[in-house]
Short mmCIF file of C-alpha atoms in Angstrom, two decimals:
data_model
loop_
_atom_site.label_atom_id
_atom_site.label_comp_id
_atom_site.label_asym_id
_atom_site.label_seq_id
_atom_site.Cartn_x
_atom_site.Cartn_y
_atom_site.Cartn_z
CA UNK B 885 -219.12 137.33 55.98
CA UNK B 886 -220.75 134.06 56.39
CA UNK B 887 -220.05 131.69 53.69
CA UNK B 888 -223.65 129.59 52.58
CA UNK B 889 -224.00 126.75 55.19
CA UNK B 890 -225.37 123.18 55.08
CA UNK B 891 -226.27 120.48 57.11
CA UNK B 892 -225.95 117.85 57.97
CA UNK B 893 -222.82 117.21 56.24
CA UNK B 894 -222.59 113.46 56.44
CA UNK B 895 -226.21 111.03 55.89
CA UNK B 896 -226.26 107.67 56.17
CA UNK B 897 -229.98 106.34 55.21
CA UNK B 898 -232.08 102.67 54.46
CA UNK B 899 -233.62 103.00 51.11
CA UNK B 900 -237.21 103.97 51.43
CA UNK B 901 -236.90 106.15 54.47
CA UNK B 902 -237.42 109.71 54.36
CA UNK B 903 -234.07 112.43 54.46
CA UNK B 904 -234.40 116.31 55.02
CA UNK B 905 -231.21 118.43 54.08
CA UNK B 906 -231.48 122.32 55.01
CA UNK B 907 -229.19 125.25 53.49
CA UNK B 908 -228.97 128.74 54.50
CA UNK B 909 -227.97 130.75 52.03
CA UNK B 910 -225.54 134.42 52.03
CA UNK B 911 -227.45 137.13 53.52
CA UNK B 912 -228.77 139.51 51.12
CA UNK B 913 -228.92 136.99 48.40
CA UNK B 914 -232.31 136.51 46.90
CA UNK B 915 -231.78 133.63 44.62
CA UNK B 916 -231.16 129.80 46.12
CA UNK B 917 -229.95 126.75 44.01
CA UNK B 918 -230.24 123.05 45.26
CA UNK B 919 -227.91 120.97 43.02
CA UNK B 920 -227.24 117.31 42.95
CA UNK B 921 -223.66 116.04 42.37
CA UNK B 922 -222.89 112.18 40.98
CA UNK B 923 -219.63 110.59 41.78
CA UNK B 924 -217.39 111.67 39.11
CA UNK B 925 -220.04 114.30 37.48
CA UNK B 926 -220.55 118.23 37.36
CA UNK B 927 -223.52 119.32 39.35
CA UNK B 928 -226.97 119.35 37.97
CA UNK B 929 -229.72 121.72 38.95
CA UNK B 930 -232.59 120.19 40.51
CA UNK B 931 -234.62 123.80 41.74
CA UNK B 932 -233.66 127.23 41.18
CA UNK B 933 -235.67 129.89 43.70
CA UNK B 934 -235.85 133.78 43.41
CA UNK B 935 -236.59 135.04 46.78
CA UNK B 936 -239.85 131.98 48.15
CA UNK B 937 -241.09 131.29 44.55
CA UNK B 938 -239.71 128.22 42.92
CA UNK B 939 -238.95 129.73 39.57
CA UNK B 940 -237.25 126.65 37.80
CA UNK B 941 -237.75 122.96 39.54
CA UNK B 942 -237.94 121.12 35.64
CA UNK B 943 -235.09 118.80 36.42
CA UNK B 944 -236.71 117.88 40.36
CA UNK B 945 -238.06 114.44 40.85
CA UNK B 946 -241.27 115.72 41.89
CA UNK B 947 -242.66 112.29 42.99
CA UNK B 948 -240.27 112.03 45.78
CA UNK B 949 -238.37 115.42 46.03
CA UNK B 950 -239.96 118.33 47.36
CA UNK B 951 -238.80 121.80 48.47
CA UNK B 952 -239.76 124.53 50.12
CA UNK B 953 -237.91 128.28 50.71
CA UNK B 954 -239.83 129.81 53.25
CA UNK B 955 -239.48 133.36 53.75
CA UNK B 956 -237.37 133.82 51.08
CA UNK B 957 -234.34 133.02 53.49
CA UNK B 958 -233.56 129.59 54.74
CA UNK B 959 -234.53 126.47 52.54
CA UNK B 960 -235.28 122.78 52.66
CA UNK B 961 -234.88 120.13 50.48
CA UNK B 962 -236.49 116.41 51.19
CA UNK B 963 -236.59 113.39 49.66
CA UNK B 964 -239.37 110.68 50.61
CA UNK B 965 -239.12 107.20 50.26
CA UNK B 966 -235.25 107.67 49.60
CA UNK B 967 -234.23 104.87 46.99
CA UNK B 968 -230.28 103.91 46.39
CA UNK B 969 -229.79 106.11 43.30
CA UNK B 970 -230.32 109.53 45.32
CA UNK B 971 -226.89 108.87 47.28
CA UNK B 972 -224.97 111.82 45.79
CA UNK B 973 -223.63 114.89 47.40
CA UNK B 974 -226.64 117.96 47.41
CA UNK B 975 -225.36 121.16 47.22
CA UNK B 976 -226.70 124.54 47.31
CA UNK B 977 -225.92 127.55 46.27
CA UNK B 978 -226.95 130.96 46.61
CA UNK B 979 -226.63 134.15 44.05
CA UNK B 980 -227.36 138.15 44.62
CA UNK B 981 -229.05 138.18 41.72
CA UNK B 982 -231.24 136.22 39.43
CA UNK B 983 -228.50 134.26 38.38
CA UNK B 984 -228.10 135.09 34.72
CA UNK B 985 -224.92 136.22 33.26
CA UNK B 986 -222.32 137.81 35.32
CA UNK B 987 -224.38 136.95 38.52
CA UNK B 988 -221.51 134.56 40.63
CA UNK B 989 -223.46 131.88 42.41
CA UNK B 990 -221.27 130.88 45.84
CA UNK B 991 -221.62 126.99 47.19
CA UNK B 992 -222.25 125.51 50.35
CA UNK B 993 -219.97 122.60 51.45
CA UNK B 994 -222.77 120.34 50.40
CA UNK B 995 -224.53 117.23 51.92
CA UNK B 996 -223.20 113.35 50.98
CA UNK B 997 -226.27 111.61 51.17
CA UNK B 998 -225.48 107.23 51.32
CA UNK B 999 -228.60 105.12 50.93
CA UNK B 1000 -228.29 101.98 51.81
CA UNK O 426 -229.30 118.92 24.27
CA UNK O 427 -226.61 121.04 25.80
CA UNK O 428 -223.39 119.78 25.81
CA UNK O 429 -220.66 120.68 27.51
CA UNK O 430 -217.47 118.40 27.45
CA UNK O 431 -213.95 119.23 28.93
CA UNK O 432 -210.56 117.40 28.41
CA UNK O 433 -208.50 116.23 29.55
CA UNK O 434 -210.73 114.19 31.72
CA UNK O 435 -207.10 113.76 34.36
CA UNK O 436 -204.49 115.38 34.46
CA UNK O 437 -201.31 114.96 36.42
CA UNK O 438 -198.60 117.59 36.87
CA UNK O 439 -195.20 118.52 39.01
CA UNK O 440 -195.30 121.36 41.14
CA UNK O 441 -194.36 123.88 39.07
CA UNK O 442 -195.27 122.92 35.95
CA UNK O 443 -198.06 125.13 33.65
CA UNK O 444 -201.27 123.15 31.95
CA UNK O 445 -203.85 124.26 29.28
CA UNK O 446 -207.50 122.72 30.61
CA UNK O 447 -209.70 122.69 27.65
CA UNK O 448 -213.90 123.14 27.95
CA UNK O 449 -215.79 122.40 24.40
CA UNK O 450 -219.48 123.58 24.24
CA UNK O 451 -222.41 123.01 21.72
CA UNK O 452 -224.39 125.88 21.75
CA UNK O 453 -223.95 129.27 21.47
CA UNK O 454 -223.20 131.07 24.95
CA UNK O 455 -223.83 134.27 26.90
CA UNK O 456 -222.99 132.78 30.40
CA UNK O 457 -219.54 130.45 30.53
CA UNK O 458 -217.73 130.05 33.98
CA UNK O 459 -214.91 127.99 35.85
CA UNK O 460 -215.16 126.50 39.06
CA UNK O 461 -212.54 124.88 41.22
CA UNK O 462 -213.77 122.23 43.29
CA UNK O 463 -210.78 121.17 46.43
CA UNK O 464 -210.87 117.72 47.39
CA UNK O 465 -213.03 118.26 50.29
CA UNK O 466 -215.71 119.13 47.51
CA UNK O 467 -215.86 123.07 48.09
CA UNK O 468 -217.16 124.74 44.66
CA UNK O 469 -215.26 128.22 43.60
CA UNK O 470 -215.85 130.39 41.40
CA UNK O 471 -212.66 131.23 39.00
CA UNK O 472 -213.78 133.24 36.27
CA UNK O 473 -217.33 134.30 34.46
CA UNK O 474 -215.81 134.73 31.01
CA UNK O 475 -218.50 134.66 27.92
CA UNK O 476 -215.94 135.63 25.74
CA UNK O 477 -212.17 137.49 25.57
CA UNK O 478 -209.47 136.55 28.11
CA UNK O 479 -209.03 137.24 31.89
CA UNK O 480 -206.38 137.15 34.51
CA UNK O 481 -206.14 136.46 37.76
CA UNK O 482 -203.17 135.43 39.48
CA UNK O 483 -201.75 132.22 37.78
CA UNK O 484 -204.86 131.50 36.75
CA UNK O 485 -205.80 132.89 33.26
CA UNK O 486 -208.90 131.96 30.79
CA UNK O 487 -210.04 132.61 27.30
CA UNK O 488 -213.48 132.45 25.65
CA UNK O 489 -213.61 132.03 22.10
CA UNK O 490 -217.69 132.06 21.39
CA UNK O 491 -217.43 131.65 17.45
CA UNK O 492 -215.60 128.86 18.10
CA UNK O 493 -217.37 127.54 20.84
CA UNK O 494 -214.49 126.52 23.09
CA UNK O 495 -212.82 127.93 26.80
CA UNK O 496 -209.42 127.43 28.03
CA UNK O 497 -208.15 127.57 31.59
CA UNK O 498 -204.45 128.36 32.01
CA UNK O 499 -202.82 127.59 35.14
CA UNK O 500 -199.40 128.40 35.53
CA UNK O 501 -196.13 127.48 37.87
CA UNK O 502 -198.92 125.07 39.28
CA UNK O 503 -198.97 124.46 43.51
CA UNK O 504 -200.10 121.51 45.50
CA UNK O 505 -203.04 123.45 46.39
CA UNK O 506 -204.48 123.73 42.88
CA UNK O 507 -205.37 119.87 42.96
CA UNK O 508 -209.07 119.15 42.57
CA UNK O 509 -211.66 119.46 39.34
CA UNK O 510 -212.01 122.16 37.65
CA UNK O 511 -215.62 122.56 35.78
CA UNK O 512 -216.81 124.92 33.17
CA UNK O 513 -220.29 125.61 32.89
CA UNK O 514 -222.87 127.44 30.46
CA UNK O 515 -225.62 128.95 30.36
CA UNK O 516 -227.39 129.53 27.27
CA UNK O 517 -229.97 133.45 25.92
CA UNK O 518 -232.68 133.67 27.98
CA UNK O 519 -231.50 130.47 30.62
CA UNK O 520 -230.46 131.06 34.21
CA UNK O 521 -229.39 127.75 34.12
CA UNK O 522 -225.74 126.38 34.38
CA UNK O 523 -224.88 123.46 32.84
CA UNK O 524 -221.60 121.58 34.11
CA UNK O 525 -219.13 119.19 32.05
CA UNK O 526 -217.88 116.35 34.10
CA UNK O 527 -215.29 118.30 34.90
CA UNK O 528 -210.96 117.99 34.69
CA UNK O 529 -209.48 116.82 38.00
CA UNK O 530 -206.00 117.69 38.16
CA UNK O 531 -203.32 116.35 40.34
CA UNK O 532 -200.21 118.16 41.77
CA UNK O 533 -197.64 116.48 42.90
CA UNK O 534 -194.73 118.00 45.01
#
């Protein structure tokens, strides 16, 4: 079975231009995570979706982050204008269920984003 | 707000040595995990463990909610066990995680 997968895996950016990442998540799950990941910090949760409908995106910069989760499968993440305190490593994650207790969420390999 | 704060913040062991990783939370807790994250930054999931003790391999952990602490156990450790570990929480009625910043441990051959 096909692990979640990520891309690109390596972005290299000038501040204030735009950066997309996309993440398809295990088939069959209906929750997707996007998480962002500081050097030397845990991840934090940025947006939290159960099947297309955003169901938690408190902690997303919504002035320059957006998301979408189309279908319910397959989902996007994009920052625009990118500024140098966004290059961190963006990770998603993807869980059967809701993703309350019990309910394992499994990781992509994650994006490193560098804005320069 | 939440806190979740794990110790030793590094940790550096000999193959084959055991260690006792420590995860301290503020809140009371119906969702506590441990992830392993390798050095080329894969996240796994070790153990979902609100409260009592589990097993798995040379890995072991132990919940005490009324206390509000975890513990990971990982014993006769191997080169590949190197990386962070994280705990995270999630409090009633959140599907959120939160992380601590995490314990990465070195082992050296």
């Amino acid at each position: 079975e096909a692990g979640v997968v990520q891309s690109p895996r390596y972005k290299i950016i000038e501040k204030k231009q735009p950066v997309a990442f996309w993440c398809n998540p295990i088939s069959g799950h209906n929750t997707l995570y996007w998480y962002r990941q500081n050097l030397g910090q845990g991840p934090e949760l940025l947006i939290r979706y159960e099947n297309e409908e955003a169901v938690d995106d408190s902690q997303l910069p919504k002035d320059r982050f957006s998301a979408e989760r189309l279908k319910g499968v397959d989902s996007t993440l994009k920052i625009q204008p990118a500024e140098l305190g966004d290059s961190a490593v963006y990770l998603c994650a993807s869980s059967f269920g809701a993703g309350g207790p019990g309910d394992t969420q499994y990781f992509g390999p994650g994006t490193r984003l560098t804005v320069l | 707000g939440i806190q979740v704060e794990q110790s030793p913040p590094d940790l550096i062991l000999q193959e084959g040595a055991n260690s006792t990783l420590r995860c301290n939370f503020s809140d009371s807790v119906n969702n506590l995990q441990w992830f392993h994250q390798n050095p080329w930054g894969q996240l796994i999931n070790l153990f979902y463990i609100p409260s009592g003790t589990k097993q798995n391999g040379r890995l072991s952990a132990t919940t005490v909610a009324t206390e509000r602490y975890s513990l990971l156990y990982i014993s006769s450790s191997q080169t590949t066990d190197s990386g962070v570990y994280f705990c995270a929480r999630g409090g009633a009625g959140s599907y959120q995680l939160t992380f601590g910043k995490g314990t990465k441990l070195s082992v050296i051959p």
